[in-house]
Short mmCIF file of N, CA and C in Angstrom, two decimals:
data_model
loop_
_atom_site.label_atom_id
_atom_site.label_comp_id
_atom_site.label_asym_id
_atom_site.label_seq_id
_atom_site.Cartn_x
_atom_site.Cartn_y
_atom_site.Cartn_z
N CYS A 1 81.53 82.82 68.51
CA CYS A 1 82.41 82.59 69.63
C CYS A 1 84.14 82.86 68.57
N THR A 2 84.97 83.28 69.64
CA THR A 2 86.03 83.38 69.47
C THR A 2 87.28 82.63 69.52
N LEU A 3 88.71 82.85 68.85
CA LEU A 3 89.37 81.68 69.68
C LEU A 3 89.76 81.81 71.23
N GLY A 4 89.28 80.48 71.48
CA GLY A 4 89.35 80.19 72.66
C GLY A 4 87.95 80.28 73.64
N SER A 5 86.88 80.05 73.02
CA SER A 5 85.81 80.34 73.67
C SER A 5 85.41 78.93 74.41
N GLU A 6 84.68 78.73 74.89
CA GLU A 6 84.65 77.33 75.22
C GLU A 6 83.01 77.26 74.51
N VAL A 7 82.47 75.69 73.54
CA VAL A 7 81.25 75.58 73.19
C VAL A 7 80.53 73.92 73.59
N ALA A 8 79.45 74.06 73.89
CA ALA A 8 78.79 72.86 74.42
C ALA A 8 78.23 72.61 72.80
N LEU A 9 78.40 71.21 72.37
CA LEU A 9 77.52 70.67 70.96
C LEU A 9 76.49 69.73 71.21
N ARG A 10 75.51 69.30 70.01
CA ARG A 10 74.32 68.35 70.81
C ARG A 10 74.81 68.01 68.96
N VAL A 11 74.69 67.13 68.56
CA VAL A 11 74.05 65.81 67.25
C VAL A 11 72.89 64.80 67.34
N GLY A 12 71.67 65.72 66.76
CA GLY A 12 70.31 64.77 66.98
C GLY A 12 70.01 64.06 68.12
N GLY A 13 68.77 63.74 68.21
CA GLY A 13 68.15 62.72 69.14
C GLY A 13 67.76 64.48 70.21
N ASP A 14 67.11 63.67 71.17
CA ASP A 14 66.13 65.07 72.18
C ASP A 14 67.19 65.72 72.43
N PHE A 15 65.84 67.18 71.51
CA PHE A 15 66.36 68.14 72.44
C PHE A 15 66.05 69.12 72.12
N PHE A 16 66.40 70.78 73.19
CA PHE A 16 65.46 71.21 73.16
C PHE A 16 65.96 72.52 74.19
N PHE A 17 65.56 73.76 73.71
CA PHE A 17 66.00 75.25 74.77
C PHE A 17 65.06 75.97 75.32
N ASP A 18 65.09 75.58 76.40
CA ASP A 18 63.65 76.46 77.07
C ASP A 18 64.35 76.95 78.65
N PRO A 19 64.69 78.22 78.44
CA PRO A 19 65.45 79.17 79.51
C PRO A 19 64.30 79.15 79.83
N GLN A 20 64.80 79.26 82.10
CA GLN A 20 64.27 79.92 82.58
C GLN A 20 64.95 81.53 82.89
N PRO A 21 63.62 82.41 83.71
CA PRO A 21 63.43 83.83 83.89
C PRO A 21 64.44 83.88 84.68
N GLY A 22 65.61 84.35 84.93
CA GLY A 22 66.88 84.23 86.24
C GLY A 22 67.72 84.15 85.40
N ASP A 23 67.70 82.46 84.61
CA ASP A 23 68.71 81.91 83.71
C ASP A 23 69.91 83.19 83.18
N SER A 24 71.22 83.38 83.28
CA SER A 24 72.69 83.84 82.55
C SER A 24 72.02 83.74 80.73
N PRO A 25 72.01 84.83 80.24
CA PRO A 25 71.93 85.00 78.37
C PRO A 25 72.72 84.67 77.95
N VAL A 26 72.69 84.08 77.28
CA VAL A 26 73.65 82.38 76.21
C VAL A 26 73.56 83.50 74.58
N LYS A 27 74.90 83.59 74.43
CA LYS A 27 74.62 83.39 72.52
C LYS A 27 74.69 82.49 72.00
N LEU A 28 74.13 81.91 71.56
CA LEU A 28 73.50 80.03 71.05
C LEU A 28 73.68 80.62 68.97
N VAL A 29 74.54 79.19 68.88
CA VAL A 29 74.89 79.33 67.34
C VAL A 29 73.59 77.93 67.08
N LEU A 30 73.19 77.57 66.10
CA LEU A 30 72.62 76.44 65.47
C LEU A 30 73.17 76.84 64.08
N ILE A 31 73.30 75.00 64.19
CA ILE A 31 73.74 75.25 62.71
C ILE A 31 72.54 73.58 61.77
N ALA A 32 72.20 73.97 60.47
CA ALA A 32 71.58 73.01 60.17
C ALA A 32 71.44 73.15 58.47
N GLY A 33 71.27 71.70 58.79
CA GLY A 33 71.34 70.78 57.42
C GLY A 33 70.14 70.59 56.47
N GLY A 34 69.92 71.10 55.42
CA GLY A 34 68.17 70.62 54.71
C GLY A 34 67.12 70.63 56.01
N VAL A 35 66.67 69.56 55.91
CA VAL A 35 64.77 69.18 56.71
C VAL A 35 65.37 69.41 58.33
N GLY A 36 67.12 69.72 59.12
CA GLY A 36 67.22 69.26 59.69
C GLY A 36 67.18 70.81 60.48
N ILE A 37 66.43 71.83 59.73
CA ILE A 37 66.13 72.89 60.11
C ILE A 37 65.04 72.70 61.17
N ASN A 38 64.33 71.42 60.91
CA ASN A 38 62.84 71.47 61.64
C ASN A 38 62.95 71.95 62.81
N PRO A 39 63.64 70.95 63.58
CA PRO A 39 63.45 71.53 65.08
C PRO A 39 64.35 72.89 65.62
N LEU A 40 65.42 73.24 64.78
CA LEU A 40 66.63 74.38 64.89
C LEU A 40 65.40 75.87 64.76
N PHE A 41 64.45 75.93 63.42
CA PHE A 41 63.22 76.94 63.44
C PHE A 41 62.78 76.41 65.03
N SER A 42 61.86 75.70 65.29
CA SER A 42 61.14 75.68 66.69
C SER A 42 62.00 76.37 67.22
N ILE A 43 63.32 76.37 67.76
CA ILE A 43 64.21 76.92 68.57
C ILE A 43 63.99 78.15 68.25
N LEU A 44 63.84 78.80 67.09
CA LEU A 44 64.24 79.71 66.88
C LEU A 44 63.13 80.52 66.82
N LEU A 45 61.28 80.47 66.89
CA LEU A 45 60.17 80.77 67.09
C LEU A 45 60.08 80.92 68.18
N HIS A 46 61.25 80.30 68.97
CA HIS A 46 60.57 79.73 70.51
C HIS A 46 62.00 81.02 71.35
N ILE A 47 62.64 81.70 70.76
CA ILE A 47 63.44 82.31 71.16
C ILE A 47 62.77 83.52 70.53
N ALA A 48 62.40 83.79 69.43
CA ALA A 48 61.38 85.37 69.21
C ALA A 48 60.63 85.88 69.94
N ASP A 49 59.44 84.44 70.61
CA ASP A 49 58.29 84.82 71.25
C ASP A 49 59.27 84.48 72.85
N LEU A 50 59.95 84.88 73.14
CA LEU A 50 60.75 85.18 74.92
C LEU A 50 61.22 86.47 74.56
N ARG A 51 61.72 86.88 73.48
CA ARG A 51 61.84 88.16 72.99
C ARG A 51 61.02 89.73 73.38
N GLY A 52 60.15 88.85 72.40
CA GLY A 52 58.52 89.71 72.58
C GLY A 52 57.88 90.07 73.78
N TYR A 53 57.35 88.48 74.73
CA TYR A 53 57.58 88.93 75.84
C TYR A 53 58.07 89.81 77.10
N GLN A 54 59.57 89.45 76.59
CA GLN A 54 60.89 90.75 77.64
C GLN A 54 60.35 92.23 77.15
N GLU A 55 59.71 91.91 75.89
CA GLU A 55 60.39 93.66 75.59
C GLU A 55 58.75 94.21 76.00
N GLY A 56 57.63 93.31 76.00
CA GLY A 56 56.48 93.84 76.20
C GLY A 56 56.35 93.68 77.68
N LYS A 57 56.89 92.53 78.92
CA LYS A 57 56.69 92.49 80.12
C LYS A 57 57.59 93.35 80.74
N GLY A 58 59.10 93.89 80.11
CA GLY A 58 60.45 94.11 81.08
C GLY A 58 60.91 93.39 81.61
N ASN A 59 60.50 91.56 82.05
CA ASN A 59 61.02 91.03 82.74
C ASN A 59 61.50 89.89 81.76
N GLY A 60 61.68 88.73 82.80
CA GLY A 60 61.58 88.10 82.42
C GLY A 60 63.16 87.27 81.40
N TYR A 61 63.27 86.02 80.55
CA TYR A 61 64.93 85.52 80.77
C TYR A 61 65.28 86.74 79.71
N LYS A 62 66.61 87.00 79.69
CA LYS A 62 67.11 88.38 79.16
C LYS A 62 67.52 86.76 78.00
N MET A 63 68.08 86.94 76.94
CA MET A 63 68.22 86.34 75.21
C MET A 63 69.52 86.73 75.12
N GLY A 64 70.20 86.33 75.01
CA GLY A 64 71.78 87.10 74.11
C GLY A 64 71.46 86.67 72.46
N THR A 65 72.91 86.92 71.92
CA THR A 65 72.30 86.68 70.37
C THR A 65 72.36 85.38 69.74
N VAL A 66 71.52 85.19 68.56
CA VAL A 66 71.20 83.97 68.07
C VAL A 66 72.14 83.68 66.55
N LYS A 67 72.73 82.95 66.85
CA LYS A 67 73.64 83.18 64.92
C LYS A 67 72.76 81.66 64.45
N LEU A 68 72.35 81.60 62.87
CA LEU A 68 71.60 80.38 62.41
C LEU A 68 72.47 80.43 61.59
N TYR A 69 73.11 79.09 61.64
CA TYR A 69 73.73 78.55 59.86
C TYR A 69 73.14 77.23 58.94
N TYR A 70 72.70 77.51 58.06
CA TYR A 70 72.21 77.29 57.33
C TYR A 70 72.28 76.56 55.84
N SER A 71 72.37 75.11 56.03
CA SER A 71 72.64 74.54 54.03
C SER A 71 72.17 74.02 53.99
N ALA A 72 71.91 73.79 52.50
CA ALA A 72 70.74 73.10 51.48
C ALA A 72 70.92 73.31 50.20
N LYS A 73 71.20 72.76 48.95
CA LYS A 73 71.33 72.11 48.09
C LYS A 73 71.34 73.76 47.23
N ASN A 74 70.52 74.52 47.22
CA ASN A 74 69.78 75.80 46.79
C ASN A 74 69.25 76.14 47.20
N THR A 75 68.89 77.66 46.93
CA THR A 75 67.65 78.58 47.97
C THR A 75 66.23 77.99 48.21
N SER A 76 65.86 77.08 47.13
CA SER A 76 64.68 76.21 47.38
C SER A 76 64.02 75.53 48.03
N GLU A 77 65.32 74.70 48.05
CA GLU A 77 65.67 74.11 49.54
C GLU A 77 65.56 74.25 50.93
N LEU A 78 65.65 75.78 51.08
CA LEU A 78 66.04 76.41 52.49
C LEU A 78 64.72 76.40 53.29
N LEU A 79 63.99 75.58 54.30
CA LEU A 79 62.93 75.78 54.14
C LEU A 79 62.59 76.69 55.29
N PHE A 80 61.16 77.18 55.48
CA PHE A 80 61.39 78.47 56.55
C PHE A 80 62.43 79.42 55.95
N LYS A 81 62.50 80.44 55.14
CA LYS A 81 63.50 81.05 54.15
C LYS A 81 63.07 82.63 54.45
N LYS A 82 61.85 82.65 54.28
CA LYS A 82 60.78 83.99 54.13
C LYS A 82 60.53 84.30 55.66
N ASN A 83 60.22 83.51 57.30
CA ASN A 83 60.21 83.48 58.37
C ASN A 83 61.66 83.90 58.52
N ILE A 84 62.33 83.36 57.99
CA ILE A 84 63.74 83.70 59.18
C ILE A 84 63.71 84.99 58.91
N LEU A 85 63.86 85.54 57.22
CA LEU A 85 64.40 86.68 57.16
C LEU A 85 63.57 87.70 57.45
N GLY A 86 62.15 87.86 58.01
CA GLY A 86 61.30 88.16 58.70
C GLY A 86 61.86 88.45 60.19
N LEU A 87 62.24 86.63 60.64
CA LEU A 87 63.35 87.43 61.99
C LEU A 87 63.67 88.44 62.64
N MET A 88 65.02 87.90 61.49
CA MET A 88 66.34 88.85 61.40
C MET A 88 65.94 90.47 61.33
N ASN A 89 64.83 90.44 61.01
CA ASN A 89 64.59 92.03 59.68
C ASN A 89 63.64 92.16 61.53
N ALA A 90 62.96 91.59 62.48
CA ALA A 90 61.90 92.00 63.96
C ALA A 90 63.20 92.34 64.85
N PHE A 91 64.10 91.30 64.49
CA PHE A 91 64.99 91.58 65.58
C PHE A 91 66.04 91.49 65.30
N PRO A 92 66.98 93.03 64.41
CA PRO A 92 68.13 93.03 63.64
C PRO A 92 69.44 93.05 64.81
N GLY A 93 70.14 92.39 64.68
CA GLY A 93 71.79 92.03 65.57
C GLY A 93 71.28 91.01 65.95
N LYS A 94 70.06 90.39 66.97
CA LYS A 94 69.43 89.83 67.66
C LYS A 94 69.38 88.03 67.76
N ILE A 95 69.51 88.39 66.30
CA ILE A 95 68.90 86.66 65.13
C ILE A 95 69.39 86.66 63.80
N THR A 96 70.71 86.19 63.67
CA THR A 96 71.29 86.41 62.42
C THR A 96 70.85 85.25 62.24
N CYS A 97 71.51 85.13 60.36
CA CYS A 97 71.48 83.84 59.25
C CYS A 97 72.57 84.01 58.62
N ARG A 98 72.71 82.98 57.67
CA ARG A 98 74.04 82.75 57.22
C ARG A 98 72.79 81.60 56.42
N PHE A 99 73.20 81.84 55.20
CA PHE A 99 71.96 80.71 54.21
C PHE A 99 74.14 80.30 53.69
N HIS A 100 73.93 78.49 53.36
CA HIS A 100 75.21 78.46 52.44
C HIS A 100 74.26 76.94 51.20
N VAL A 101 74.46 77.66 50.30
CA VAL A 101 74.51 76.25 49.48
C VAL A 101 75.61 75.49 48.07
N THR A 102 75.01 74.70 47.70
CA THR A 102 76.35 74.03 47.50
C THR A 102 76.19 73.42 45.41
N GLN A 103 74.53 73.74 45.35
CA GLN A 103 74.74 73.85 43.87
C GLN A 103 73.25 74.13 43.34
N GLN A 104 73.62 75.09 43.62
CA GLN A 104 72.68 76.47 43.17
C GLN A 104 73.44 76.31 41.96
N ASN A 105 71.90 76.75 40.49
CA ASN A 105 72.11 77.20 39.16
C ASN A 105 71.52 77.76 39.59
N SER A 106 70.37 78.80 39.98
CA SER A 106 70.15 79.94 39.47
C SER A 106 70.36 80.41 39.69
N GLN A 107 69.95 82.11 39.36
CA GLN A 107 69.79 83.85 40.12
C GLN A 107 69.65 83.31 41.54
N ILE A 108 70.12 84.25 42.32
CA ILE A 108 69.50 83.89 43.88
C ILE A 108 69.43 85.53 43.93
N CYS A 109 67.21 85.20 44.66
CA CYS A 109 66.56 86.38 44.50
C CYS A 109 67.94 88.10 45.54
N LYS A 110 67.32 88.63 44.99
CA LYS A 110 67.66 89.78 45.67
C LYS A 110 68.02 89.39 47.14
N GLU A 111 66.50 89.20 48.04
CA GLU A 111 66.30 89.28 49.08
C GLU A 111 67.09 88.48 50.53
N LEU A 112 67.56 87.14 49.41
CA LEU A 112 68.32 86.30 49.66
C LEU A 112 69.65 86.74 50.03
N GLN A 113 70.45 87.00 49.23
CA GLN A 113 71.67 87.93 47.95
C GLN A 113 72.83 87.88 49.46
N PRO A 114 71.74 88.40 50.32
CA PRO A 114 73.53 89.44 51.27
C PRO A 114 73.77 88.02 52.49
N HIS A 115 72.63 87.33 52.78
CA HIS A 115 72.96 86.29 53.04
C HIS A 115 73.50 85.07 53.14
N VAL A 116 73.27 84.73 51.46
CA VAL A 116 73.78 83.20 51.17
C VAL A 116 75.31 82.87 50.58
N THR A 117 76.16 82.06 50.88
CA THR A 117 77.20 81.78 50.38
C THR A 117 77.31 81.08 49.37
N GLY A 118 77.91 80.29 48.62
CA GLY A 118 77.72 79.42 48.07
C GLY A 118 77.85 79.18 46.64
N LYS A 119 77.73 78.31 45.79
CA LYS A 119 78.06 78.18 44.16
C LYS A 119 76.43 79.34 43.94
#
């Protein structure tokens, strides 16, 4: 987003992301804390499936970029972190993630370091 961008927010409750072929691409920003990553991780996997299908078939929904912001106390509490890193590697520049830790007391592993902010 840039200054002046229009955004839609949804907090909790029933939500899903199921674009249809022909829908306009959107830039998606997903924000999660702790175990709140569960439904957003499902959305991220769905997006990866759509992108893979699109690349294989050359048609279908044209996905925009996806940015995930995910916070937890420390890196050991970041669920699905290896899977998320794998998705970022599989779709460079299309799927990105910033992890934020609030109470990290130990060294952050090299694989996560470029993607982690906080203590």
